[in-house]
Amino acid sequence: MRFMMLVIPRGYETAVPGTMPDPQAIERMMKYNESLQKAGVLLALDGLHPPSMGARVSFSGGRPTVQDGPFAEVKEVLGGYWMIQVASREEAIEWARRAPMGDNEIIEIRQVQEIEDFEPSEAIEREAVLLDVLNADK
């Protein structure tokens, strides 16, 4: 099973462009990332720049509207993620519990929908072909 562990750092929604974690936090995180890799569960990981450097595209009536960050009235934003492959939700939770997070940081754990989770259909067959092509490019 694949799970995303989504990092939600409180206060990051108002961080100025270029805000980066302190070197000590980066070192602690690298040790944790290495433990995920050594255990063979890590598939991908990345940190994200603050929302002040991002954009949102919203849709209304089939028309896109672009808003540059920062975003008003946002309470929680993503600061980064890990994609892991483990045997169960419980194992994903155990890995999240080991993360070297600071006060007021949250890790949300979400299972990835696999192609096998869906009822067979023409659209799902096309999706499977697309995924095969993407995986072949790796």
Short mmCIF file of N, CA, C and O in Angstrom, two decimals:
data_model
loop_
_atom_site.label_atom_id
_atom_site.label_comp_id
_atom_site.label_asym_id
_atom_site.label_seq_id
_atom_site.Cartn_x
_atom_site.Cartn_y
_atom_site.Cartn_z
N MET A 1 0.84 -1.17 0.00
CA MET A 1 0.00 0.00 0.00
C MET A 1 0.88 1.23 0.00
O MET A 1 1.88 1.29 0.72
N ARG A 2 0.47 2.21 -0.79
CA ARG A 2 1.19 3.47 -0.79
C ARG A 2 0.44 4.51 0.04
O ARG A 2 -0.78 4.57 0.00
N PHE A 3 1.20 5.27 0.78
CA PHE A 3 0.64 6.34 1.61
C PHE A 3 1.44 7.61 1.38
O PHE A 3 2.66 7.56 1.22
N MET A 4 0.74 8.74 1.39
CA MET A 4 1.40 10.04 1.44
C MET A 4 1.34 10.52 2.87
O MET A 4 0.30 10.42 3.52
N MET A 5 2.47 10.97 3.35
CA MET A 5 2.52 11.62 4.66
C MET A 5 2.74 13.10 4.35
O MET A 5 3.78 13.50 3.83
N LEU A 6 1.71 13.89 4.61
CA LEU A 6 1.69 15.30 4.25
C LEU A 6 2.05 16.16 5.46
O LEU A 6 1.41 16.05 6.50
N VAL A 7 3.06 16.99 5.32
CA VAL A 7 3.51 17.86 6.41
C VAL A 7 2.72 19.15 6.37
O VAL A 7 2.68 19.84 5.35
N ILE A 8 2.10 19.49 7.51
CA ILE A 8 1.33 20.72 7.64
C ILE A 8 1.96 21.54 8.77
O ILE A 8 1.67 21.33 9.94
N PRO A 9 2.87 22.45 8.43
CA PRO A 9 3.50 23.28 9.47
C PRO A 9 2.67 24.53 9.75
O PRO A 9 2.45 25.35 8.87
N ARG A 10 2.19 24.64 10.98
CA ARG A 10 1.40 25.82 11.34
C ARG A 10 2.26 27.08 11.20
O ARG A 10 3.43 27.09 11.53
N GLY A 11 1.65 28.13 10.64
CA GLY A 11 2.35 29.39 10.44
C GLY A 11 2.97 29.50 9.06
O GLY A 11 3.32 30.59 8.62
N TYR A 12 3.11 28.38 8.36
CA TYR A 12 3.74 28.40 7.02
C TYR A 12 2.88 29.13 6.01
O TYR A 12 3.38 29.63 5.01
N GLU A 13 1.57 29.21 6.28
CA GLU A 13 0.67 29.88 5.35
C GLU A 13 0.99 31.36 5.20
O GLU A 13 0.66 31.99 4.20
N THR A 14 1.70 31.94 6.17
CA THR A 14 2.07 33.37 6.10
C THR A 14 3.57 33.57 5.92
O THR A 14 4.05 34.70 6.01
N ALA A 15 4.31 32.50 5.66
CA ALA A 15 5.77 32.62 5.50
C ALA A 15 6.11 33.45 4.26
O ALA A 15 5.47 33.34 3.22
N VAL A 16 7.13 34.26 4.39
CA VAL A 16 7.56 35.11 3.28
C VAL A 16 8.31 34.28 2.24
O VAL A 16 8.86 33.22 2.55
N PRO A 17 8.34 34.75 0.98
CA PRO A 17 9.08 34.02 -0.05
C PRO A 17 10.52 33.76 0.39
O PRO A 17 11.16 34.60 1.02
N GLY A 18 11.01 32.58 0.09
CA GLY A 18 12.38 32.22 0.41
C GLY A 18 12.58 31.65 1.80
O GLY A 18 13.70 31.28 2.16
N THR A 19 11.51 31.54 2.60
CA THR A 19 11.63 30.97 3.94
C THR A 19 12.10 29.52 3.83
O THR A 19 11.56 28.74 3.06
N MET A 20 13.13 29.19 4.59
CA MET A 20 13.70 27.84 4.57
C MET A 20 13.83 27.34 6.01
O MET A 20 13.98 28.14 6.93
N PRO A 21 13.80 26.03 6.20
CA PRO A 21 14.00 25.49 7.55
C PRO A 21 15.42 25.77 8.04
O PRO A 21 16.34 25.93 7.23
N ASP A 22 15.59 25.79 9.36
CA ASP A 22 16.93 26.02 9.90
C ASP A 22 17.80 24.78 9.67
O ASP A 22 17.29 23.67 9.54
N PRO A 23 19.13 24.95 9.61
CA PRO A 23 20.04 23.84 9.32
C PRO A 23 19.90 22.65 10.28
O PRO A 23 20.05 21.51 9.87
N GLN A 24 19.63 22.90 11.55
CA GLN A 24 19.47 21.80 12.51
C GLN A 24 18.23 20.96 12.19
O GLN A 24 18.27 19.74 12.27
N ALA A 25 17.15 21.62 11.79
CA ALA A 25 15.94 20.90 11.41
C ALA A 25 16.19 20.08 10.14
O ALA A 25 15.71 18.94 10.03
N ILE A 26 16.93 20.63 9.22
CA ILE A 26 17.27 19.91 7.98
C ILE A 26 18.09 18.67 8.31
O ILE A 26 17.84 17.58 7.78
N GLU A 27 19.05 18.78 9.21
CA GLU A 27 19.88 17.64 9.60
C GLU A 27 19.03 16.54 10.24
O GLU A 27 19.17 15.35 9.92
N ARG A 28 18.13 16.92 11.15
CA ARG A 28 17.25 15.92 11.78
C ARG A 28 16.36 15.24 10.73
O ARG A 28 16.17 14.03 10.75
N MET A 29 15.85 16.04 9.79
CA MET A 29 14.99 15.50 8.75
C MET A 29 15.76 14.56 7.83
O MET A 29 15.24 13.52 7.42
N MET A 30 17.01 14.90 7.52
CA MET A 30 17.81 14.02 6.65
C MET A 30 18.05 12.67 7.31
O MET A 30 18.01 11.63 6.65
N LYS A 31 18.30 12.65 8.61
CA LYS A 31 18.47 11.38 9.32
C LYS A 31 17.20 10.54 9.24
O LYS A 31 17.26 9.33 9.02
N TYR A 32 16.07 11.19 9.41
CA TYR A 32 14.79 10.49 9.30
C TYR A 32 14.59 9.96 7.87
O TYR A 32 14.22 8.80 7.67
N ASN A 33 14.86 10.80 6.87
CA ASN A 33 14.71 10.40 5.47
C ASN A 33 15.61 9.20 5.15
O ASN A 33 15.20 8.27 4.45
N GLU A 34 16.81 9.22 5.68
CA GLU A 34 17.73 8.10 5.47
C GLU A 34 17.20 6.82 6.12
O GLU A 34 17.35 5.73 5.56
N SER A 35 16.53 6.95 7.26
CA SER A 35 15.97 5.76 7.91
C SER A 35 14.82 5.19 7.07
O SER A 35 14.68 3.96 6.97
N LEU A 36 14.03 6.04 6.46
CA LEU A 36 12.97 5.58 5.55
C LEU A 36 13.58 4.84 4.36
O LEU A 36 13.11 3.77 3.96
N GLN A 37 14.65 5.41 3.82
CA GLN A 37 15.32 4.82 2.66
C GLN A 37 15.95 3.47 3.02
O GLN A 37 15.78 2.49 2.31
N LYS A 38 16.63 3.41 4.14
CA LYS A 38 17.28 2.17 4.56
C LYS A 38 16.27 1.07 4.84
O LYS A 38 16.55 -0.11 4.63
N ALA A 39 15.08 1.44 5.29
CA ALA A 39 14.02 0.45 5.56
C ALA A 39 13.34 -0.01 4.27
O ALA A 39 12.57 -0.96 4.29
N GLY A 40 13.64 0.68 3.17
CA GLY A 40 13.07 0.28 1.88
C GLY A 40 11.63 0.70 1.67
O GLY A 40 10.96 0.16 0.80
N VAL A 41 11.16 1.69 2.43
CA VAL A 41 9.76 2.11 2.30
C VAL A 41 9.60 3.44 1.55
O VAL A 41 8.50 3.78 1.13
N LEU A 42 10.68 4.17 1.36
CA LEU A 42 10.61 5.51 0.76
C LEU A 42 10.49 5.43 -0.76
O LEU A 42 11.32 4.80 -1.42
N LEU A 43 9.47 6.07 -1.31
CA LEU A 43 9.29 6.15 -2.76
C LEU A 43 9.63 7.53 -3.30
O LEU A 43 10.17 7.67 -4.40
N ALA A 44 9.27 8.58 -2.55
CA ALA A 44 9.53 9.95 -2.98
C ALA A 44 9.40 10.87 -1.78
O ALA A 44 8.77 10.52 -0.78
N LEU A 45 9.99 12.04 -1.87
CA LEU A 45 9.86 13.05 -0.84
C LEU A 45 10.25 14.40 -1.40
O LEU A 45 11.05 14.48 -2.33
N ASP A 46 9.67 15.43 -0.88
CA ASP A 46 10.02 16.80 -1.26
C ASP A 46 9.50 17.76 -0.23
O ASP A 46 8.45 17.54 0.39
N GLY A 47 10.22 18.86 -0.06
CA GLY A 47 9.73 19.99 0.70
C GLY A 47 9.16 20.99 -0.29
O GLY A 47 9.54 21.00 -1.47
N LEU A 48 8.27 21.83 0.17
CA LEU A 48 7.63 22.81 -0.70
C LEU A 48 7.95 24.23 -0.25
O LEU A 48 7.99 24.51 0.95
N HIS A 49 8.15 25.11 -1.21
CA HIS A 49 8.31 26.52 -0.90
C HIS A 49 7.00 27.04 -0.30
O HIS A 49 5.94 26.45 -0.51
N PRO A 50 7.04 28.16 0.42
CA PRO A 50 5.82 28.66 1.07
C PRO A 50 4.77 29.10 0.04
O PRO A 50 5.09 29.40 -1.11
N PRO A 51 3.51 29.13 0.47
CA PRO A 51 2.42 29.53 -0.43
C PRO A 51 2.61 30.93 -1.02
O PRO A 51 2.08 31.21 -2.09
N SER A 52 3.36 31.78 -0.35
CA SER A 52 3.58 33.14 -0.87
C SER A 52 4.29 33.10 -2.22
O SER A 52 4.24 34.07 -2.97
N MET A 53 4.92 31.98 -2.55
CA MET A 53 5.61 31.84 -3.83
C MET A 53 4.78 31.03 -4.83
O MET A 53 5.22 30.80 -5.95
N GLY A 54 3.60 30.59 -4.42
CA GLY A 54 2.79 29.72 -5.26
C GLY A 54 1.66 30.44 -5.95
O GLY A 54 1.54 31.67 -5.94
N ALA A 55 0.82 29.67 -6.57
CA ALA A 55 -0.38 30.15 -7.23
C ALA A 55 -1.47 29.10 -7.07
O ALA A 55 -1.17 27.92 -6.88
N ARG A 56 -2.71 29.54 -7.14
CA ARG A 56 -3.86 28.64 -7.11
C ARG A 56 -4.70 28.92 -8.33
O ARG A 56 -4.92 30.07 -8.70
N VAL A 57 -5.16 27.86 -8.95
CA VAL A 57 -6.07 27.97 -10.08
C VAL A 57 -7.40 27.39 -9.62
O VAL A 57 -7.49 26.21 -9.32
N SER A 58 -8.41 28.25 -9.53
CA SER A 58 -9.74 27.80 -9.12
C SER A 58 -10.65 27.83 -10.35
O SER A 58 -10.39 28.53 -11.32
N PHE A 59 -11.72 27.05 -10.26
CA PHE A 59 -12.61 26.91 -11.40
C PHE A 59 -14.04 27.22 -10.98
O PHE A 59 -14.52 26.72 -9.96
N SER A 60 -14.70 28.03 -11.77
CA SER A 60 -16.11 28.35 -11.55
C SER A 60 -16.76 28.49 -12.92
O SER A 60 -16.24 29.23 -13.77
N GLY A 61 -17.83 27.77 -13.12
CA GLY A 61 -18.50 27.82 -14.41
C GLY A 61 -17.61 27.34 -15.55
O GLY A 61 -17.76 27.81 -16.68
N GLY A 62 -16.69 26.44 -15.23
CA GLY A 62 -15.79 25.91 -16.26
C GLY A 62 -14.68 26.85 -16.66
O GLY A 62 -13.93 26.57 -17.59
N ARG A 63 -14.50 27.95 -15.93
CA ARG A 63 -13.46 28.93 -16.27
C ARG A 63 -12.42 29.00 -15.16
O ARG A 63 -12.77 29.09 -13.98
N PRO A 64 -11.14 28.98 -15.54
CA PRO A 64 -10.08 29.06 -14.53
C PRO A 64 -9.79 30.50 -14.12
O PRO A 64 -9.82 31.41 -14.94
N THR A 65 -9.51 30.67 -12.84
CA THR A 65 -9.07 31.95 -12.30
C THR A 65 -7.78 31.69 -11.54
O THR A 65 -7.72 30.78 -10.71
N VAL A 66 -6.75 32.50 -11.80
CA VAL A 66 -5.45 32.33 -11.16
C VAL A 66 -5.28 33.37 -10.06
O VAL A 66 -5.53 34.55 -10.27
N GLN A 67 -4.86 32.89 -8.88
CA GLN A 67 -4.56 33.77 -7.76
C GLN A 67 -3.14 33.49 -7.31
O GLN A 67 -2.78 32.34 -7.02
N ASP A 68 -2.32 34.52 -7.26
CA ASP A 68 -0.96 34.38 -6.76
C ASP A 68 -0.98 34.39 -5.23
O ASP A 68 -1.80 35.06 -4.61
N GLY A 69 -0.04 33.63 -4.64
CA GLY A 69 0.08 33.58 -3.19
C GLY A 69 0.65 34.88 -2.65
O GLY A 69 1.21 35.66 -3.40
N PRO A 70 0.53 35.15 -1.38
CA PRO A 70 -0.13 34.32 -0.37
C PRO A 70 -1.65 34.34 -0.53
O PRO A 70 -2.19 35.20 -1.22
N PHE A 71 -2.31 33.41 0.12
CA PHE A 71 -3.74 33.23 -0.05
C PHE A 71 -4.48 33.64 1.22
O PHE A 71 -4.15 33.17 2.31
N ALA A 72 -5.47 34.50 1.06
CA ALA A 72 -6.24 34.99 2.21
C ALA A 72 -7.05 33.86 2.82
O ALA A 72 -7.50 32.96 2.13
N GLU A 73 -7.20 33.91 4.12
CA GLU A 73 -8.06 33.00 4.88
C GLU A 73 -7.68 31.53 4.79
O GLU A 73 -8.51 30.66 4.96
N VAL A 74 -6.42 31.24 4.53
CA VAL A 74 -5.95 29.86 4.51
C VAL A 74 -5.44 29.54 5.91
O VAL A 74 -4.65 30.28 6.49
N LYS A 75 -5.91 28.41 6.45
CA LYS A 75 -5.51 28.04 7.81
C LYS A 75 -4.43 26.99 7.83
O LYS A 75 -3.63 26.94 8.75
N GLU A 76 -4.41 26.09 6.83
CA GLU A 76 -3.41 25.03 6.79
C GLU A 76 -2.89 24.89 5.37
O GLU A 76 -3.66 24.95 4.42
N VAL A 77 -1.58 24.71 5.25
CA VAL A 77 -0.96 24.51 3.94
C VAL A 77 0.06 23.38 4.05
O VAL A 77 0.52 23.05 5.13
N LEU A 78 0.40 22.82 2.91
CA LEU A 78 1.42 21.77 2.89
C LEU A 78 2.81 22.37 2.88
O LEU A 78 3.07 23.35 2.18
N GLY A 79 3.69 21.76 3.62
CA GLY A 79 5.08 22.18 3.64
C GLY A 79 5.99 21.15 2.98
O GLY A 79 7.13 21.43 2.67
N GLY A 80 5.46 19.95 2.75
CA GLY A 80 6.23 18.89 2.12
C GLY A 80 5.50 17.58 2.24
O GLY A 80 4.39 17.51 2.77
N TYR A 81 6.14 16.53 1.72
CA TYR A 81 5.49 15.22 1.76
C TYR A 81 6.51 14.11 1.63
O TYR A 81 7.64 14.31 1.17
N TRP A 82 6.09 12.93 2.05
CA TRP A 82 6.80 11.68 1.77
C TRP A 82 5.79 10.76 1.10
O TRP A 82 4.62 10.74 1.49
N MET A 83 6.23 9.99 0.14
CA MET A 83 5.43 8.89 -0.41
C MET A 83 6.13 7.64 0.04
O MET A 83 7.33 7.45 -0.23
N ILE A 84 5.41 6.79 0.78
CA ILE A 84 6.00 5.56 1.29
C ILE A 84 5.16 4.37 0.85
O ILE A 84 3.97 4.51 0.54
N GLN A 85 5.78 3.21 0.83
CA GLN A 85 5.07 1.97 0.54
C GLN A 85 5.28 1.04 1.72
O GLN A 85 6.41 0.65 2.02
N VAL A 86 4.17 0.74 2.40
CA VAL A 86 4.21 -0.10 3.59
C VAL A 86 3.05 -1.09 3.54
O VAL A 86 2.18 -1.00 2.68
N ALA A 87 3.02 -2.00 4.48
CA ALA A 87 2.02 -3.07 4.48
C ALA A 87 0.65 -2.65 4.99
O ALA A 87 -0.34 -3.29 4.69
N SER A 88 0.60 -1.55 5.78
CA SER A 88 -0.68 -1.21 6.39
C SER A 88 -0.71 0.27 6.80
O SER A 88 0.32 0.94 6.89
N ARG A 89 -1.92 0.74 7.09
CA ARG A 89 -2.13 2.08 7.61
C ARG A 89 -1.39 2.24 8.94
O ARG A 89 -0.78 3.27 9.21
N GLU A 90 -1.43 1.19 9.76
CA GLU A 90 -0.77 1.23 11.06
C GLU A 90 0.74 1.43 10.91
O GLU A 90 1.35 2.17 11.69
N GLU A 91 1.34 0.77 9.92
CA GLU A 91 2.77 0.95 9.69
C GLU A 91 3.07 2.37 9.23
O GLU A 91 4.06 2.98 9.65
N ALA A 92 2.21 2.94 8.39
CA ALA A 92 2.38 4.33 7.96
C ALA A 92 2.32 5.27 9.17
O ALA A 92 3.11 6.20 9.29
N ILE A 93 1.39 5.01 10.06
CA ILE A 93 1.27 5.83 11.27
C ILE A 93 2.53 5.72 12.11
O ILE A 93 3.03 6.73 12.63
N GLU A 94 3.08 4.52 12.24
CA GLU A 94 4.31 4.35 13.02
C GLU A 94 5.46 5.15 12.42
O GLU A 94 6.25 5.75 13.15
N TRP A 95 5.58 5.15 11.09
CA TRP A 95 6.63 5.95 10.46
C TRP A 95 6.40 7.44 10.72
O TRP A 95 7.34 8.19 11.00
N ALA A 96 5.16 7.90 10.64
CA ALA A 96 4.86 9.31 10.89
C ALA A 96 5.19 9.70 12.33
O ALA A 96 5.69 10.80 12.58
N ARG A 97 4.95 8.80 13.26
CA ARG A 97 5.24 9.08 14.67
C ARG A 97 6.73 9.30 14.91
O ARG A 97 7.12 9.98 15.86
N ARG A 98 7.58 8.71 14.07
CA ARG A 98 9.03 8.83 14.23
C ARG A 98 9.61 10.10 13.62
O ARG A 98 10.79 10.41 13.83
N ALA A 99 8.81 10.83 12.85
CA ALA A 99 9.32 12.02 12.16
C ALA A 99 9.76 13.08 13.16
O ALA A 99 9.10 13.29 14.18
N PRO A 100 10.86 13.77 12.87
CA PRO A 100 11.38 14.78 13.79
C PRO A 100 10.69 16.14 13.61
O PRO A 100 11.29 17.13 13.20
N MET A 101 9.42 16.18 13.93
CA MET A 101 8.65 17.39 13.73
C MET A 101 8.75 18.30 14.95
O MET A 101 8.95 17.84 16.06
N GLY A 102 8.57 19.59 14.70
CA GLY A 102 8.58 20.57 15.77
C GLY A 102 7.18 20.81 16.32
O GLY A 102 6.19 20.24 15.83
N ASP A 103 7.11 21.66 17.32
CA ASP A 103 5.82 22.04 17.89
C ASP A 103 4.94 22.63 16.79
O ASP A 103 5.43 23.32 15.89
N ASN A 104 3.67 22.37 16.90
CA ASN A 104 2.67 22.90 15.98
C ASN A 104 2.78 22.38 14.56
O ASN A 104 2.29 23.02 13.63
N GLU A 105 3.46 21.26 14.36
CA GLU A 105 3.51 20.65 13.04
C GLU A 105 2.66 19.39 13.04
O GLU A 105 2.56 18.70 14.06
N ILE A 106 2.04 19.11 11.93
CA ILE A 106 1.12 17.98 11.80
C ILE A 106 1.57 17.16 10.60
O ILE A 106 2.04 17.70 9.60
N ILE A 107 1.41 15.85 10.68
CA ILE A 107 1.56 14.98 9.52
C ILE A 107 0.21 14.32 9.28
O ILE A 107 -0.31 13.63 10.15
N GLU A 108 -0.34 14.58 8.11
CA GLU A 108 -1.58 13.93 7.71
C GLU A 108 -1.22 12.73 6.83
O GLU A 108 -0.40 12.85 5.92
N ILE A 109 -1.81 11.59 7.12
CA ILE A 109 -1.50 10.36 6.39
C ILE A 109 -2.70 10.01 5.52
O ILE A 109 -3.83 9.92 6.01
N ARG A 110 -2.43 9.85 4.20
CA ARG A 110 -3.51 9.52 3.26
C ARG A 110 -3.08 8.36 2.38
O ARG A 110 -2.00 8.40 1.79
N GLN A 111 -3.91 7.34 2.30
CA GLN A 111 -3.61 6.21 1.42
C GLN A 111 -3.86 6.63 -0.03
O GLN A 111 -4.82 7.32 -0.34
N VAL A 112 -2.97 6.21 -0.91
CA VAL A 112 -3.07 6.51 -2.33
C VAL A 112 -4.07 5.54 -2.96
O VAL A 112 -4.04 4.34 -2.68
N GLN A 113 -4.94 6.06 -3.81
CA GLN A 113 -5.86 5.19 -4.53
C GLN A 113 -5.10 4.45 -5.61
O GLN A 113 -4.41 5.06 -6.43
N GLU A 114 -5.21 3.14 -5.59
CA GLU A 114 -4.56 2.31 -6.59
C GLU A 114 -5.56 1.99 -7.68
O GLU A 114 -6.78 1.99 -7.45
N ILE A 115 -5.08 1.69 -8.87
CA ILE A 115 -5.94 1.38 -10.01
C ILE A 115 -6.88 0.22 -9.68
O ILE A 115 -8.03 0.19 -10.11
N GLU A 116 -6.40 -0.71 -8.86
CA GLU A 116 -7.20 -1.87 -8.48
C GLU A 116 -8.38 -1.51 -7.58
O GLU A 116 -9.30 -2.31 -7.40
N ASP A 117 -8.37 -0.31 -6.99
CA ASP A 117 -9.45 0.12 -6.12
C ASP A 117 -10.72 0.48 -6.88
O ASP A 117 -11.80 0.58 -6.29
N PHE A 118 -10.61 0.70 -8.19
CA PHE A 118 -11.73 1.17 -9.00
C PHE A 118 -12.41 0.03 -9.73
O PHE A 118 -11.79 -0.98 -10.06
N GLU A 119 -13.69 0.21 -9.99
CA GLU A 119 -14.44 -0.74 -10.81
C GLU A 119 -13.90 -0.65 -12.24
O GLU A 119 -13.57 0.44 -12.72
N PRO A 120 -13.81 -1.78 -12.95
CA PRO A 120 -13.33 -1.75 -14.33
C PRO A 120 -14.21 -0.86 -15.22
O PRO A 120 -15.43 -0.85 -15.08
N SER A 121 -13.55 -0.09 -16.07
CA SER A 121 -14.25 0.75 -17.05
C SER A 121 -13.25 1.14 -18.12
O SER A 121 -12.04 0.93 -17.98
N GLU A 122 -13.75 1.73 -19.21
CA GLU A 122 -12.86 2.16 -20.28
C GLU A 122 -11.89 3.24 -19.76
O GLU A 122 -10.71 3.22 -20.09
N ALA A 123 -12.39 4.14 -18.95
CA ALA A 123 -11.53 5.20 -18.41
C ALA A 123 -10.42 4.61 -17.53
O ALA A 123 -9.27 5.05 -17.60
N ILE A 124 -10.75 3.63 -16.72
CA ILE A 124 -9.75 3.01 -15.85
C ILE A 124 -8.73 2.24 -16.68
O ILE A 124 -7.53 2.23 -16.37
N GLU A 125 -9.15 1.60 -17.75
CA GLU A 125 -8.22 0.92 -18.65
C GLU A 125 -7.24 1.93 -19.27
O GLU A 125 -6.04 1.65 -19.36
N ARG A 126 -7.74 3.09 -19.68
CA ARG A 126 -6.85 4.13 -20.23
C ARG A 126 -5.89 4.65 -19.17
O ARG A 126 -4.73 4.91 -19.44
N GLU A 127 -6.38 4.78 -17.94
CA GLU A 127 -5.53 5.20 -16.83
C GLU A 127 -4.41 4.20 -16.59
O GLU A 127 -3.26 4.57 -16.36
N ALA A 128 -4.73 2.92 -16.64
CA ALA A 128 -3.73 1.86 -16.44
C ALA A 128 -2.64 1.95 -17.50
O ALA A 128 -1.45 1.80 -17.20
N VAL A 129 -3.03 2.21 -18.74
CA VAL A 129 -2.05 2.36 -19.82
C VAL A 129 -1.16 3.57 -19.55
O VAL A 129 0.07 3.50 -19.68
N LEU A 130 -1.76 4.67 -19.15
CA LEU A 130 -0.98 5.88 -18.84
C LEU A 130 0.00 5.61 -17.71
O LEU A 130 1.18 6.00 -17.79
N LEU A 131 -0.43 4.93 -16.66
CA LEU A 131 0.45 4.62 -15.54
C LEU A 131 1.60 3.71 -15.97
O LEU A 131 2.73 3.86 -15.52
N ASP A 132 1.31 2.74 -16.85
CA ASP A 132 2.36 1.86 -17.37
C ASP A 132 3.42 2.67 -18.12
O ASP A 132 4.62 2.44 -17.96
N VAL A 133 2.99 3.64 -18.91
CA VAL A 133 3.92 4.50 -19.67
C VAL A 133 4.76 5.33 -18.70
O VAL A 133 5.97 5.42 -18.84
N LEU A 134 4.12 5.92 -17.70
CA LEU A 134 4.84 6.72 -16.72
C LEU A 134 5.87 5.89 -15.97
O LEU A 134 7.00 6.33 -15.73
N ASN A 135 5.48 4.71 -15.54
CA ASN A 135 6.39 3.85 -14.79
C ASN A 135 7.54 3.33 -15.66
O ASN A 135 8.63 3.10 -15.17
N ALA A 136 7.29 3.16 -16.95
CA ALA A 136 8.35 2.71 -17.88
C ALA A 136 9.40 3.79 -18.07
O ALA A 136 10.57 3.49 -18.34
N ASP A 137 9.02 5.07 -17.91
CA ASP A 137 9.95 6.18 -18.10
C ASP A 137 10.89 6.37 -16.91
O ASP A 137 11.83 7.13 -16.98
N LYS A 138 10.64 5.67 -15.82
CA LYS A 138 11.47 5.86 -14.61
C LYS A 138 12.74 5.07 -14.71
O LYS A 138 12.92 4.07 -15.22
#
